[in-house]
Amino acid sequence: MACPDPNHLSAFLGKRLSPEAESAIDVHIDGCPACFTLLAELMLMDDSQNSASTMAHTPEPHQAPITVGSRVDQFIIERVLGSGGMGVVYLARDTQLDRPVALKVIRPKLLGSETATKRFLKEARTTAKFSHPHIVTIYAVGQVAEMHYVALEYLEGTDLRQLLIARHPNIAECIAIALPVAEAIAEAHRHGVLHRDLKPANILIPDDGRIRVVDFGLAF
């Protein structure tokens, strides 16, 4: 099928299409990076218009609100780290192993969405294929009620986007960043995976000095 226009994608998100039309768009998005990216952007725009903040949403009856001190299995929420089109990332503490983790969950408004859940778990499965020093590590995947989550290694530091805003790295720094990124992408290619969203914001520069590539949500 031809790429659906934004109005059709909005109707798809709002479940205002027939089951046959929803199925056709769902299949199309799986093979179309441009439409998948647009869908994520529409989710983010819709969420920002209907919620003053991630923490201020009205929870579904089956889901307890995620706030500081909330518990998700063995993880205790400490604060929000960031958000994207599909998910929200929290700093949490793993009470079993006594270590910090980045806990990523599906946005509350997308709970129950088969499309969002499928893509969320696809990212987790893709990232879990790798055991590489320059690709972020997954610790655990789980589900509480209808809320799926992924626990990733928590990395203190910055990302390449923030670094480029703050200053211009010198040649040596550029090489020190580019080589690990190339190694990470080569590892993904060895597993038959294309990242499809490699950008400065998805290249982390942690305090430990070991570059990590993150966010394989658009990979295939």
PDB file of C-alpha atoms in Angstrom:
ATOM      1  CA  MET A   1       0.000   0.000   0.000  1.00  0.00           C
ATOM      2  CA  ALA A   2       1.012   3.629  -0.422  1.00  0.00           C
ATOM      3  CA  CYS A   3       2.253   5.522   2.623  1.00  0.00           C
ATOM      4  CA  PRO A   4      -0.747   6.738   4.677  1.00  0.00           C
ATOM      5  CA  ASP A   5      -1.045  10.470   5.273  1.00  0.00           C
ATOM      6  CA  PRO A   6      -0.786  11.932   8.827  1.00  0.00           C
ATOM      7  CA  ASN A   7      -4.591  12.026   9.185  1.00  0.00           C
ATOM      8  CA  HIS A   8      -4.828   8.290   8.570  1.00  0.00           C
ATOM      9  CA  LEU A   9      -1.974   7.631  10.999  1.00  0.00           C
ATOM     10  CA  SER A  10      -3.735   9.763  13.629  1.00  0.00           C
ATOM     11  CA  ALA A  11      -6.918   7.770  13.056  1.00  0.00           C
ATOM     12  CA  PHE A  12      -4.846   4.593  13.400  1.00  0.00           C
ATOM     13  CA  LEU A  13      -3.495   5.785  16.761  1.00  0.00           C
ATOM     14  CA  GLY A  14      -6.981   6.714  17.918  1.00  0.00           C
ATOM     15  CA  LYS A  15      -8.384   3.330  16.817  1.00  0.00           C
ATOM     16  CA  ARG A  16     -10.874   5.063  14.529  1.00  0.00           C
ATOM     17  CA  LEU A  17     -10.264   2.767  11.558  1.00  0.00           C
ATOM     18  CA  SER A  18     -11.813  -0.537  10.616  1.00  0.00           C
ATOM     19  CA  PRO A  19      -9.945  -3.678  11.719  1.00  0.00           C
ATOM     20  CA  GLU A  20      -8.989  -4.314   8.090  1.00  0.00           C
ATOM     21  CA  ALA A  21      -7.574  -0.794   7.643  1.00  0.00           C
ATOM     22  CA  GLU A  22      -5.705  -0.991  10.967  1.00  0.00           C
ATOM     23  CA  SER A  23      -4.159  -4.305   9.952  1.00  0.00           C
ATOM     24  CA  ALA A  24      -3.056  -2.923   6.578  1.00  0.00           C
ATOM     25  CA  ILE A  25      -1.380   0.119   8.155  1.00  0.00           C
ATOM     26  CA  ASP A  26       0.244  -2.033  10.836  1.00  0.00           C
ATOM     27  CA  VAL A  27       1.817  -4.279   8.187  1.00  0.00           C
ATOM     28  CA  HIS A  28       2.929  -1.259   6.150  1.00  0.00           C
ATOM     29  CA  ILE A  29       4.589   0.461   9.119  1.00  0.00           C
ATOM     30  CA  ASP A  30       6.637  -2.665   9.868  1.00  0.00           C
ATOM     31  CA  GLY A  31       8.418  -2.240   6.543  1.00  0.00           C
ATOM     32  CA  CYS A  32       8.447   1.548   6.195  1.00  0.00           C
ATOM     33  CA  PRO A  33      10.957   3.478   8.336  1.00  0.00           C
ATOM     34  CA  ALA A  34       9.517   6.856   7.295  1.00  0.00           C
ATOM     35  CA  CYS A  35       5.986   5.990   8.418  1.00  0.00           C
ATOM     36  CA  PHE A  36       7.248   4.419  11.642  1.00  0.00           C
ATOM     37  CA  THR A  37       9.149   7.621  12.474  1.00  0.00           C
ATOM     38  CA  LEU A  38       6.102   9.756  11.658  1.00  0.00           C
ATOM     39  CA  LEU A  39       3.938   7.540  13.854  1.00  0.00           C
ATOM     40  CA  ALA A  40       6.304   8.008  16.806  1.00  0.00           C
ATOM     41  CA  GLU A  41       6.300  11.788  16.250  1.00  0.00           C
ATOM     42  CA  LEU A  42       2.486  11.863  16.179  1.00  0.00           C
ATOM     43  CA  MET A  43       2.395   9.910  19.433  1.00  0.00           C
ATOM     44  CA  LEU A  44       4.767  12.390  21.053  1.00  0.00           C
ATOM     45  CA  MET A  45       2.805  15.420  19.781  1.00  0.00           C
ATOM     46  CA  ASP A  46      -0.506  13.991  20.902  1.00  0.00           C
ATOM     47  CA  ASP A  47       0.896  13.135  24.308  1.00  0.00           C
ATOM     48  CA  SER A  48       2.318  16.640  24.825  1.00  0.00           C
ATOM     49  CA  GLN A  49      -1.011  18.249  23.882  1.00  0.00           C
ATOM     50  CA  ASN A  50      -3.076  16.131  26.223  1.00  0.00           C
ATOM     51  CA  SER A  51      -0.801  15.936  29.249  1.00  0.00           C
ATOM     52  CA  ALA A  52       0.987  18.705  31.126  1.00  0.00           C
ATOM     53  CA  SER A  53       3.676  16.206  32.001  1.00  0.00           C
ATOM     54  CA  THR A  54       4.329  12.494  31.975  1.00  0.00           C
ATOM     55  CA  MET A  55       3.842  12.302  35.722  1.00  0.00           C
ATOM     56  CA  ALA A  56       0.512  14.114  35.661  1.00  0.00           C
ATOM     57  CA  HIS A  57      -1.431  11.643  33.528  1.00  0.00           C
ATOM     58  CA  THR A  58      -4.636  10.014  34.743  1.00  0.00           C
ATOM     59  CA  PRO A  59      -3.802   6.351  35.282  1.00  0.00           C
ATOM     60  CA  GLU A  60      -5.847   3.566  33.792  1.00  0.00           C
ATOM     61  CA  PRO A  61      -7.823   1.561  36.356  1.00  0.00           C
ATOM     62  CA  HIS A  62      -5.436  -1.409  36.010  1.00  0.00           C
ATOM     63  CA  GLN A  63      -2.235   0.631  36.354  1.00  0.00           C
ATOM     64  CA  ALA A  64      -0.839   2.349  39.415  1.00  0.00           C
ATOM     65  CA  PRO A  65       0.735   5.753  38.688  1.00  0.00           C
ATOM     66  CA  ILE A  66       4.511   5.735  38.350  1.00  0.00           C
ATOM     67  CA  THR A  67       5.935   8.287  40.766  1.00  0.00           C
ATOM     68  CA  VAL A  68       9.096   8.653  42.837  1.00  0.00           C
ATOM     69  CA  GLY A  69       9.182   5.708  45.209  1.00  0.00           C
ATOM     70  CA  SER A  70       6.917   3.513  43.066  1.00  0.00           C
ATOM     71  CA  ARG A  71       7.915  -0.111  42.742  1.00  0.00           C
ATOM     72  CA  VAL A  72       7.970  -1.991  39.429  1.00  0.00           C
ATOM     73  CA  ASP A  73       8.833  -5.584  40.297  1.00  0.00           C
ATOM     74  CA  GLN A  74      12.228  -5.321  42.040  1.00  0.00           C
ATOM     75  CA  PHE A  75      12.877  -1.780  40.748  1.00  0.00           C
ATOM     76  CA  ILE A  76      12.150   1.353  42.799  1.00  0.00           C
ATOM     77  CA  ILE A  77      11.652   4.568  40.810  1.00  0.00           C
ATOM     78  CA  GLU A  78      13.912   7.498  41.708  1.00  0.00           C
ATOM     79  CA  ARG A  79      13.291  10.089  38.967  1.00  0.00           C
ATOM     80  CA  VAL A  80      12.439  10.657  35.301  1.00  0.00           C
ATOM     81  CA  LEU A  81      15.412  10.612  32.922  1.00  0.00           C
ATOM     82  CA  GLY A  82      13.655  11.386  29.638  1.00  0.00           C
ATOM     83  CA  SER A  83      10.944  10.392  27.200  1.00  0.00           C
ATOM     84  CA  GLY A  84      10.363   9.693  23.548  1.00  0.00           C
ATOM     85  CA  GLY A  85       7.554   8.862  21.176  1.00  0.00           C
ATOM     86  CA  MET A  86       6.940   5.374  22.588  1.00  0.00           C
ATOM     87  CA  GLY A  87       8.366   5.297  26.085  1.00  0.00           C
ATOM     88  CA  VAL A  88       9.404   7.038  29.278  1.00  0.00           C
ATOM     89  CA  VAL A  89      12.764   6.290  30.928  1.00  0.00           C
ATOM     90  CA  TYR A  90      13.222   6.426  34.685  1.00  0.00           C
ATOM     91  CA  LEU A  91      16.231   6.135  36.934  1.00  0.00           C
ATOM     92  CA  ALA A  92      15.445   3.213  39.224  1.00  0.00           C
ATOM     93  CA  ARG A  93      17.260   1.044  41.732  1.00  0.00           C
ATOM     94  CA  ASP A  94      17.389  -2.706  41.396  1.00  0.00           C
ATOM     95  CA  THR A  95      16.723  -3.858  44.953  1.00  0.00           C
ATOM     96  CA  GLN A  96      17.926  -7.402  44.261  1.00  0.00           C
ATOM     97  CA  LEU A  97      21.342  -6.462  42.849  1.00  0.00           C
ATOM     98  CA  ASP A  98      21.596  -3.024  44.500  1.00  0.00           C
ATOM     99  CA  ARG A  99      22.496  -1.113  41.363  1.00  0.00           C
ATOM    100  CA  PRO A 100      20.965   1.763  39.354  1.00  0.00           C
ATOM    101  CA  VAL A 101      19.181   0.977  36.111  1.00  0.00           C
ATOM    102  CA  ALA A 102      17.495   2.944  33.353  1.00  0.00           C
ATOM    103  CA  LEU A 103      13.945   1.590  33.412  1.00  0.00           C
ATOM    104  CA  LYS A 104      12.069   2.163  30.148  1.00  0.00           C
ATOM    105  CA  VAL A 105       8.287   1.716  30.090  1.00  0.00           C
ATOM    106  CA  ILE A 106       5.622   2.254  27.440  1.00  0.00           C
ATOM    107  CA  ARG A 107       3.947   5.653  27.671  1.00  0.00           C
ATOM    108  CA  PRO A 108       0.808   5.344  29.845  1.00  0.00           C
ATOM    109  CA  LYS A 109      -1.513   6.495  27.032  1.00  0.00           C
ATOM    110  CA  LEU A 110      -0.229   3.640  24.827  1.00  0.00           C
ATOM    111  CA  LEU A 111      -1.006   0.861  27.306  1.00  0.00           C
ATOM    112  CA  GLY A 112      -3.120  -1.738  25.577  1.00  0.00           C
ATOM    113  CA  SER A 113      -1.933  -0.674  22.116  1.00  0.00           C
ATOM    114  CA  GLU A 114      -0.853  -3.815  20.288  1.00  0.00           C
ATOM    115  CA  THR A 115       1.212  -1.738  17.863  1.00  0.00           C
ATOM    116  CA  ALA A 116       3.097   0.122  20.603  1.00  0.00           C
ATOM    117  CA  THR A 117       3.677  -3.054  22.614  1.00  0.00           C
ATOM    118  CA  LYS A 118       4.988  -4.935  19.583  1.00  0.00           C
ATOM    119  CA  ARG A 119       7.471  -2.178  18.749  1.00  0.00           C
ATOM    120  CA  PHE A 120       8.543  -1.759  22.361  1.00  0.00           C
ATOM    121  CA  LEU A 121       9.329  -5.459  22.706  1.00  0.00           C
ATOM    122  CA  LYS A 122      10.944  -5.543  19.263  1.00  0.00           C
ATOM    123  CA  GLU A 123      13.454  -2.922  20.435  1.00  0.00           C
ATOM    124  CA  ALA A 124      14.195  -4.994  23.544  1.00  0.00           C
ATOM    125  CA  ARG A 125      14.699  -8.190  21.563  1.00  0.00           C
ATOM    126  CA  THR A 126      16.927  -6.423  19.035  1.00  0.00           C
ATOM    127  CA  THR A 127      19.144  -4.871  21.718  1.00  0.00           C
ATOM    128  CA  ALA A 128      19.325  -8.162  23.597  1.00  0.00           C
ATOM    129  CA  LYS A 129      20.975  -9.788  20.560  1.00  0.00           C
ATOM    130  CA  PHE A 130      24.174  -7.914  21.299  1.00  0.00           C
ATOM    131  CA  SER A 131      26.899  -8.354  23.846  1.00  0.00           C
ATOM    132  CA  HIS A 132      29.208  -5.569  22.839  1.00  0.00           C
ATOM    133  CA  PRO A 133      31.132  -2.935  24.838  1.00  0.00           C
ATOM    134  CA  HIS A 134      29.724  -0.094  22.736  1.00  0.00           C
ATOM    135  CA  ILE A 135      26.047  -1.123  22.689  1.00  0.00           C
ATOM    136  CA  VAL A 136      23.880  -0.473  25.743  1.00  0.00           C
ATOM    137  CA  THR A 137      23.209  -3.622  27.792  1.00  0.00           C
ATOM    138  CA  ILE A 138      19.758  -4.949  28.698  1.00  0.00           C
ATOM    139  CA  TYR A 139      19.466  -6.363  32.221  1.00  0.00           C
ATOM    140  CA  ALA A 140      15.845  -7.486  32.274  1.00  0.00           C
ATOM    141  CA  VAL A 141      12.489  -7.398  30.504  1.00  0.00           C
ATOM    142  CA  GLY A 142       9.214  -7.726  32.368  1.00  0.00           C
ATOM    143  CA  GLN A 143       5.568  -6.856  32.659  1.00  0.00           C
ATOM    144  CA  VAL A 144       3.407  -5.534  35.501  1.00  0.00           C
ATOM    145  CA  ALA A 145      -0.309  -5.697  34.657  1.00  0.00           C
ATOM    146  CA  GLU A 146      -0.381  -4.333  31.066  1.00  0.00           C
ATOM    147  CA  MET A 147       2.793  -2.277  31.483  1.00  0.00           C
ATOM    148  CA  HIS A 148       5.869  -3.718  29.792  1.00  0.00           C
ATOM    149  CA  TYR A 149       9.298  -2.521  30.909  1.00  0.00           C
ATOM    150  CA  VAL A 150      12.945  -2.922  29.978  1.00  0.00           C
ATOM    151  CA  ALA A 151      15.773  -2.469  32.484  1.00  0.00           C
ATOM    152  CA  LEU A 152      18.982  -1.184  30.870  1.00  0.00           C
ATOM    153  CA  GLU A 153      22.365  -0.228  32.232  1.00  0.00           C
ATOM    154  CA  TYR A 154      22.280   3.290  33.656  1.00  0.00           C
ATOM    155  CA  LEU A 155      25.034   5.498  32.280  1.00  0.00           C
ATOM    156  CA  GLU A 156      25.985   8.795  33.907  1.00  0.00           C
ATOM    157  CA  GLY A 157      27.315  11.395  31.519  1.00  0.00           C
ATOM    158  CA  THR A 158      26.100  13.114  28.374  1.00  0.00           C
ATOM    159  CA  ASP A 159      25.300  12.339  24.753  1.00  0.00           C
ATOM    160  CA  LEU A 160      26.868  13.528  21.515  1.00  0.00           C
ATOM    161  CA  ARG A 161      24.039  15.978  20.833  1.00  0.00           C
ATOM    162  CA  GLN A 162      24.593  17.777  24.132  1.00  0.00           C
ATOM    163  CA  LEU A 163      28.348  17.763  23.589  1.00  0.00           C
ATOM    164  CA  LEU A 164      27.996  19.360  20.147  1.00  0.00           C
ATOM    165  CA  ILE A 165      25.710  22.044  21.556  1.00  0.00           C
ATOM    166  CA  ALA A 166      28.194  22.845  24.310  1.00  0.00           C
ATOM    167  CA  ARG A 167      31.368  22.903  22.192  1.00  0.00           C
ATOM    168  CA  HIS A 168      33.205  21.655  19.117  1.00  0.00           C
ATOM    169  CA  PRO A 169      35.226  18.505  19.891  1.00  0.00           C
ATOM    170  CA  ASN A 170      38.739  18.382  18.474  1.00  0.00           C
ATOM    171  CA  ILE A 171      39.933  15.848  15.910  1.00  0.00           C
ATOM    172  CA  ALA A 172      41.206  13.411  18.514  1.00  0.00           C
ATOM    173  CA  GLU A 173      37.863  13.474  20.341  1.00  0.00           C
ATOM    174  CA  CYS A 174      35.960  12.983  17.081  1.00  0.00           C
ATOM    175  CA  ILE A 175      38.019   9.897  16.278  1.00  0.00           C
ATOM    176  CA  ALA A 176      37.612   8.575  19.822  1.00  0.00           C
ATOM    177  CA  ILE A 177      33.834   8.818  19.413  1.00  0.00           C
ATOM    178  CA  ALA A 178      33.509   7.713  15.788  1.00  0.00           C
ATOM    179  CA  LEU A 179      35.536   4.495  16.074  1.00  0.00           C
ATOM    180  CA  PRO A 180      33.440   2.909  18.871  1.00  0.00           C
ATOM    181  CA  VAL A 181      30.245   3.929  17.071  1.00  0.00           C
ATOM    182  CA  ALA A 182      31.509   2.276  13.874  1.00  0.00           C
ATOM    183  CA  GLU A 183      32.368  -0.874  15.844  1.00  0.00           C
ATOM    184  CA  ALA A 184      28.887  -0.939  17.400  1.00  0.00           C
ATOM    185  CA  ILE A 185      27.145  -0.537  14.054  1.00  0.00           C
ATOM    186  CA  ALA A 186      29.395  -3.174  12.482  1.00  0.00           C
ATOM    187  CA  GLU A 187      28.371  -5.546  15.287  1.00  0.00           C
ATOM    188  CA  ALA A 188      24.705  -4.825  14.580  1.00  0.00           C
ATOM    189  CA  HIS A 189      25.262  -5.518  10.878  1.00  0.00           C
ATOM    190  CA  ARG A 190      26.901  -8.827  11.725  1.00  0.00           C
ATOM    191  CA  HIS A 191      23.604  -9.779  13.358  1.00  0.00           C
ATOM    192  CA  GLY A 192      21.668  -8.587  10.317  1.00  0.00           C
ATOM    193  CA  VAL A 193      20.349  -5.493  12.129  1.00  0.00           C
ATOM    194  CA  LEU A 194      20.148  -1.959  10.710  1.00  0.00           C
ATOM    195  CA  HIS A 195      19.858   0.769  13.359  1.00  0.00           C
ATOM    196  CA  ARG A 196      17.943   3.284  11.162  1.00  0.00           C
ATOM    197  CA  ASP A 197      18.004   6.045  13.797  1.00  0.00           C
ATOM    198  CA  LEU A 198      21.695   6.707  14.364  1.00  0.00           C
ATOM    199  CA  LYS A 199      21.945  10.341  15.492  1.00  0.00           C
ATOM    200  CA  PRO A 200      23.917  12.318  18.111  1.00  0.00           C
ATOM    201  CA  ALA A 201      21.195  11.916  20.761  1.00  0.00           C
ATOM    202  CA  ASN A 202      21.537   8.119  20.484  1.00  0.00           C
ATOM    203  CA  ILE A 203      25.295   8.123  21.055  1.00  0.00           C
ATOM    204  CA  LEU A 204      26.045   8.236  24.759  1.00  0.00           C
ATOM    205  CA  ILE A 205      29.314   9.534  26.199  1.00  0.00           C
ATOM    206  CA  PRO A 206      29.277   8.186  29.764  1.00  0.00           C
ATOM    207  CA  ASP A 207      31.578   9.219  32.572  1.00  0.00           C
ATOM    208  CA  ASP A 208      33.295   5.831  32.321  1.00  0.00           C
ATOM    209  CA  GLY A 209      34.616   6.927  28.891  1.00  0.00           C
ATOM    210  CA  ARG A 210      33.136   3.970  26.982  1.00  0.00           C
ATOM    211  CA  ILE A 211      30.882   5.144  24.154  1.00  0.00           C
ATOM    212  CA  ARG A 212      27.483   3.383  23.846  1.00  0.00           C
ATOM    213  CA  VAL A 213      24.965   3.317  21.020  1.00  0.00           C
ATOM    214  CA  VAL A 214      21.344   3.205  22.208  1.00  0.00           C
ATOM    215  CA  ASP A 215      17.756   3.158  20.956  1.00  0.00           C
ATOM    216  CA  PHE A 216      17.252   0.370  18.451  1.00  0.00           C
ATOM    217  CA  GLY A 217      13.514   1.135  18.315  1.00  0.00           C
ATOM    218  CA  LEU A 218      13.525   1.654  14.526  1.00  0.00           C
ATOM    219  CA  ALA A 219      15.898  -1.199  13.772  1.00  0.00           C
ATOM    220  CA  PHE A 220      15.048  -4.125  11.573  1.00  0.00           C
TER     221      PHE A 220
END
